[in-house]
Short mmCIF file of C-alpha atoms and ligand atoms in Angstrom, two decimals:
data_model
loop_
_atom_site.label_atom_id
_atom_site.label_comp_id
_atom_site.label_asym_id
_atom_site.label_seq_id
_atom_site.Cartn_x
_atom_site.Cartn_y
_atom_site.Cartn_z
CA MET E 1 -108.54 88.24 106.10
CA GLU E 2 -106.49 90.95 107.85
CA ILE E 3 -108.09 94.44 107.33
CA ILE E 4 -105.66 97.30 108.04
CA ILE E 5 -107.27 101.21 108.02
CA GLN E 6 -104.67 103.71 107.68
CA PRO E 7 -105.93 107.58 107.59
CA THR E 8 -104.65 108.20 104.31
CA PRO E 9 -103.66 106.28 101.18
CA GLN E 10 -99.86 106.88 101.78
CA ALA E 11 -100.04 105.21 105.20
CA ALA E 12 -102.15 102.18 103.99
CA THR E 13 -99.33 102.02 100.93
CA ASP E 14 -96.56 102.29 103.65
CA VAL E 15 -97.87 99.19 105.31
CA ALA E 16 -98.04 97.32 101.90
CA ALA E 17 -94.66 98.22 100.91
CA ARG E 18 -93.26 97.25 104.21
CA ILE E 19 -94.92 93.81 103.47
CA ILE E 20 -93.24 93.53 99.94
CA ALA E 21 -89.88 94.78 101.25
CA ARG E 22 -89.62 92.23 104.15
CA LEU E 23 -90.88 89.66 101.45
CA LEU E 24 -87.72 90.75 98.96
CA ARG E 25 -85.07 90.77 101.75
CA GLU E 26 -86.25 87.52 103.02
CA LYS E 27 -86.38 85.92 99.71
CA PRO E 28 -84.44 87.95 97.06
CA ASP E 29 -85.59 85.40 94.16
CA ALA E 30 -89.48 86.09 95.10
CA VAL E 31 -92.11 86.08 92.61
CA LEU E 32 -94.44 89.01 92.33
CA GLY E 33 -98.09 89.19 91.02
CA LEU E 34 -98.51 93.08 90.06
CA ALA E 35 -101.35 95.23 89.16
CA THR E 36 -101.83 98.45 87.36
CA GLY E 37 -104.36 101.52 87.51
CA SER E 38 -104.45 104.22 89.96
CA THR E 39 -104.48 102.47 93.37
CA PRO E 40 -100.68 100.71 92.89
CA LEU E 41 -99.13 103.99 91.52
CA LEU E 42 -98.20 105.19 95.38
CA LEU E 43 -96.95 101.76 96.06
CA TYR E 44 -94.63 101.73 93.44
CA ARG E 45 -92.95 105.08 94.12
CA THR E 46 -92.65 104.02 97.51
CA LEU E 47 -91.22 100.64 96.80
CA ILE E 48 -88.88 102.77 94.08
CA ALA E 49 -87.85 104.99 97.24
CA MET E 50 -86.84 102.30 99.36
CA ASP E 51 -84.02 101.11 97.03
CA LEU E 52 -84.61 97.38 97.23
CA ASP E 53 -82.51 94.61 95.00
CA TRP E 54 -84.92 93.51 92.21
CA SER E 55 -82.06 91.76 90.53
CA ARG E 56 -83.60 88.14 91.21
CA VAL E 57 -87.50 89.04 91.29
CA THR E 58 -89.73 87.45 88.85
CA THR E 59 -92.83 89.57 88.08
CA PHE E 60 -96.15 88.35 86.51
CA ASN E 61 -98.44 91.22 85.81
CA LEU E 62 -102.46 90.44 86.42
CA ASP E 63 -103.80 91.87 82.97
CA GLU E 64 -103.67 93.64 79.96
CA TYR E 65 -105.79 95.18 77.28
CA ILE E 66 -106.23 93.04 74.00
CA GLY E 67 -105.25 94.80 70.55
CA LEU E 68 -103.34 97.82 72.03
CA PRO E 69 -100.11 98.12 70.68
CA ARG E 70 -97.28 97.45 73.67
CA GLU E 71 -95.96 101.22 73.16
CA HIS E 72 -99.54 102.59 73.67
CA PRO E 73 -99.20 104.89 76.89
CA GLN E 74 -102.11 103.12 78.14
CA SER E 75 -101.13 99.81 77.66
CA TYR E 76 -100.22 97.90 80.86
CA HIS E 77 -96.77 97.33 79.33
CA SER E 78 -96.24 100.88 79.18
CA PHE E 79 -97.48 101.48 82.63
CA MET E 80 -95.50 99.37 84.04
CA TRP E 81 -92.33 99.89 82.79
CA GLU E 82 -93.00 103.81 83.31
CA ASN E 83 -93.89 103.60 86.98
CA LEU E 84 -91.90 100.89 88.28
CA PHE E 85 -89.78 98.56 86.03
CA GLN E 86 -87.46 101.21 84.54
CA HIS E 87 -86.69 102.68 88.03
CA VAL E 88 -85.47 99.19 89.83
CA ASN E 89 -82.51 96.72 88.62
CA ILE E 90 -85.25 94.21 87.40
CA ALA E 91 -83.94 91.97 84.61
CA LYS E 92 -86.06 92.29 81.59
CA ASP E 93 -86.41 88.44 81.13
CA ARG E 94 -88.12 88.17 84.75
CA VAL E 95 -90.83 90.49 83.73
CA HIS E 96 -94.23 89.06 82.48
CA ILE E 97 -97.07 90.63 81.26
CA PRO E 98 -100.07 88.76 79.24
CA ASP E 99 -99.38 89.70 75.70
CA GLY E 100 -102.71 91.66 74.29
CA ASN E 101 -101.35 91.03 70.60
CA ALA E 102 -100.69 87.40 70.79
CA LYS E 103 -101.93 85.85 67.50
CA ASP E 104 -103.90 82.89 69.22
CA ILE E 105 -104.75 84.54 72.50
CA PRO E 106 -106.22 81.37 74.09
CA ARG E 107 -102.69 79.40 73.61
CA SER E 108 -100.76 82.40 74.94
CA CYS E 109 -103.26 82.36 77.99
CA ASN E 110 -102.24 78.94 78.67
CA GLU E 111 -98.75 79.43 78.49
CA TYR E 112 -98.89 82.48 80.69
CA GLU E 113 -100.23 79.93 83.34
CA GLU E 114 -97.40 77.57 82.61
CA ARG E 115 -94.90 80.06 83.18
CA ILE E 116 -96.24 81.16 86.67
CA ARG E 117 -96.08 77.26 87.35
CA GLU E 118 -92.48 77.15 86.08
CA ALA E 119 -91.43 80.28 88.16
CA GLY E 120 -92.59 78.33 91.18
CA GLY E 121 -95.83 80.02 91.52
CA ILE E 122 -96.40 83.70 92.93
CA ASP E 123 -95.53 84.45 96.45
CA LEU E 124 -97.33 87.77 97.05
CA GLN E 125 -99.96 88.95 94.68
CA VAL E 126 -100.84 92.88 94.45
CA LEU E 127 -104.43 93.62 94.05
CA GLY E 128 -106.54 96.43 93.38
CA ILE E 129 -110.17 96.29 93.15
CA GLY E 130 -112.67 97.62 90.84
CA THR E 131 -115.95 99.90 92.08
CA ASP E 132 -117.93 96.39 90.86
CA GLY E 133 -115.58 94.22 93.01
CA HIS E 134 -113.48 92.88 90.29
CA ILE E 135 -110.01 91.75 91.04
CA GLY E 136 -107.50 91.50 87.91
CA PHE E 137 -110.29 92.02 85.17
CA ASN E 138 -112.59 89.18 86.44
CA GLU E 139 -115.50 91.00 86.14
CA PRO E 140 -118.89 90.11 88.10
CA THR E 141 -119.97 86.55 87.40
CA SER E 142 -116.18 85.28 86.62
CA SER E 143 -115.91 81.89 87.46
CA LEU E 144 -114.49 81.61 90.87
CA ALA E 145 -112.29 79.07 89.51
CA SER E 146 -111.07 80.59 86.41
CA ARG E 147 -107.68 80.79 84.83
CA THR E 148 -106.05 83.11 82.71
CA ARG E 149 -108.33 84.00 79.76
CA ILE E 150 -110.08 86.66 77.89
CA LYS E 151 -112.67 88.64 79.44
CA THR E 152 -114.98 91.38 78.19
CA LEU E 153 -115.14 94.69 80.05
CA THR E 154 -118.26 95.57 81.79
CA ARG E 155 -120.03 99.36 80.93
CA GLN E 156 -119.05 100.44 84.39
CA THR E 157 -115.27 99.45 84.23
CA CYS E 158 -115.14 101.12 80.82
CA LYS E 159 -116.50 104.11 82.24
CA ASP E 160 -114.07 104.05 85.26
CA ASN E 161 -111.29 103.77 82.83
CA ALA E 162 -112.16 106.39 80.59
CA ARG E 163 -110.05 108.92 82.81
CA PHE E 164 -107.10 107.18 81.26
CA PHE E 165 -108.22 107.16 77.41
CA GLY E 166 -110.03 110.34 77.45
CA SER E 167 -113.48 108.57 76.29
CA GLU E 168 -115.39 105.66 77.36
CA GLN E 169 -115.37 104.36 73.50
CA ALA E 170 -111.84 104.47 73.55
CA VAL E 171 -111.17 102.13 76.46
CA PRO E 172 -110.68 98.43 74.61
CA LYS E 173 -113.58 96.18 75.50
CA HIS E 174 -111.79 92.96 75.82
CA VAL E 175 -108.71 92.18 77.86
CA ILE E 176 -106.54 89.13 78.96
CA THR E 177 -106.23 88.53 82.63
CA MET E 178 -105.01 85.88 85.33
CA GLY E 179 -108.27 84.29 86.67
CA ILE E 180 -109.61 83.92 90.12
CA GLY E 181 -108.39 80.38 90.46
CA THR E 182 -104.90 81.84 89.24
CA ILE E 183 -104.91 84.71 91.99
CA MET E 184 -106.39 82.09 94.57
CA GLU E 185 -102.67 80.22 94.20
CA ALA E 186 -100.91 83.08 95.20
CA ARG E 187 -99.29 82.37 98.58
CA GLN E 188 -100.00 85.73 99.77
CA ASN E 189 -102.63 88.53 98.59
CA LEU E 190 -102.30 92.03 99.35
CA LEU E 191 -105.30 94.05 98.45
CA LEU E 192 -105.38 97.68 98.26
CA ALA E 193 -108.08 100.43 98.08
CA PHE E 194 -108.64 103.99 98.49
CA GLY E 195 -111.56 106.41 98.26
CA THR E 196 -115.24 106.24 98.76
CA ASN E 197 -115.84 104.62 95.28
CA LYS E 198 -114.55 101.62 96.78
CA ALA E 199 -116.14 101.76 100.08
CA ARG E 200 -119.05 99.38 98.79
CA ALA E 201 -117.11 96.88 96.98
CA VAL E 202 -114.56 96.57 99.78
CA ALA E 203 -117.59 96.14 102.39
CA GLU E 204 -119.07 93.42 99.98
CA ALA E 205 -115.75 91.70 99.60
CA VAL E 206 -114.84 91.93 103.00
CA GLU E 207 -118.41 91.25 105.32
CA GLY E 208 -120.53 90.25 102.41
CA PRO E 209 -121.38 86.46 101.28
CA ILE E 210 -118.84 84.61 98.71
CA THR E 211 -120.25 85.27 95.34
CA SER E 212 -119.03 85.78 91.95
CA ILE E 213 -121.09 88.82 91.62
CA ASN E 214 -118.29 90.45 93.87
CA PRO E 215 -115.12 88.44 92.61
CA ALA E 216 -112.90 89.98 95.69
CA SER E 217 -115.34 88.01 98.18
CA ILE E 218 -113.48 84.69 97.05
CA LEU E 219 -110.65 86.23 99.01
CA GLN E 220 -112.32 85.08 102.19
CA MET E 221 -111.53 81.65 101.51
CA HIS E 222 -107.55 82.37 100.85
CA PRO E 223 -105.54 81.66 104.19
CA VAL E 224 -103.24 84.94 103.91
CA VAL E 225 -104.85 88.22 102.73
CA LYS E 226 -104.00 91.54 103.64
CA VAL E 227 -106.31 94.47 102.75
CA CYS E 228 -104.67 97.91 103.05
CA LEU E 229 -107.24 100.78 103.39
CA ASP E 230 -107.53 104.32 103.50
CA GLU E 231 -110.50 105.41 106.07
CA PRO E 232 -112.94 106.52 103.14
CA ALA E 233 -112.64 102.97 101.35
CA ALA E 234 -113.05 101.59 105.07
CA SER E 235 -116.13 103.61 105.33
CA ASN E 236 -119.14 101.03 105.03
CA LEU E 237 -117.27 98.28 106.93
CA GLN E 238 -119.93 97.49 109.83
CA ARG E 239 -116.96 96.00 111.84
CA ALA E 240 -114.15 98.73 110.94
CA ASP E 241 -113.84 99.46 114.91
CA TYR E 242 -112.91 95.71 115.24
CA PHE E 243 -110.44 95.48 112.51
CA ARG E 244 -108.49 98.96 113.96
CA TRP E 245 -108.34 97.00 117.22
CA VAL E 246 -107.02 94.07 115.86
CA TYR E 247 -103.98 96.18 114.23
CA GLU E 248 -103.56 98.54 117.61
CA ASN E 249 -103.39 95.22 119.41
CA LYS E 250 -101.19 93.07 117.42
CA PRO E 251 -98.37 90.94 119.11
CA GLU E 252 -95.06 92.55 118.50
CA TRP E 253 -93.79 89.63 116.28
CA GLN E 254 -96.77 90.29 114.15
CA THR E 255 -96.13 94.13 113.52
CA LEU E 256 -96.06 95.15 109.83
C1 F6R M 301 -105.49 96.50 87.12
C2 F6R M 301 -106.31 95.55 87.59
C3 F6R M 301 -107.92 96.12 88.13
C4 F6R M 301 -107.79 97.35 88.89
C5 F6R M 301 -109.13 97.86 89.43
C6 F6R M 301 -109.03 99.24 89.95
O1 F6R M 301 -104.26 95.54 86.97
O2 F6R M 301 -105.82 94.34 88.30
O3 F6R M 301 -108.49 95.33 88.62
O4 F6R M 301 -107.32 97.10 90.27
O5 F6R M 301 -109.85 98.07 88.02
O6 F6R M 301 -108.34 100.13 89.47
P1 F6R M 301 -107.78 101.56 89.88
O7 F6R M 301 -106.93 101.40 90.88
O8 F6R M 301 -107.28 102.23 88.46
O9 F6R M 301 -109.14 102.06 90.64
#
């Protein structure tokens, strides 16, 4: 894991955006895994401003609420089109988001996995992290080998996401999410986290034991993970000084 600590969310986002921009320039038909929520908003704004060519890019989103109409303002379909896709030259048929209204959810989950495989796998997966350590909507105790499937959100996640829906009761309890096994197959993972409310989950994920109680901790087993943090999100890390030292002393050819 490479931990990159920057003074502000924008500075941490700039590093992440450069990593993605480099990938899209080197591999114009790259397959990106994308996340929603507050964290990647800055990233999407920054990528839009970079005016990259998305015409051959394929995307797979991590998750979607079950039962929300696609057009609902809080569906992840709406989120992605509003905050990224409508602003770039992506081809509509290359965008994939789990179908929260599928008649046969298990079958549509299997088909989602199949489509990822057919696309050649995910080159780079963007991740946020929940205050409980979830990635995608893989809540604590999720199988570390899980695939795309239905999950029930924890009370904590419903509380955390109430800000988008006006109340905790209005947050759908069920979601479709890529599994942890699915995320671990991405060739590269890029996790972003900002703010003190993420500090504990980040420290456990980076420096704690690998455990399904903090699903993000499995990323310690992945060979290529970059974690872009602002100072508050890094504030519980025991080895923050070492991580800063590593970043400041990167060999020229490794600079991001
Ligand atoms: C959303 C997702 C979630 C969020 C996490 C953090 O697609 O995968 O894991 O990244 O809930 O959400 P924010 O960024 O709103 O704090």
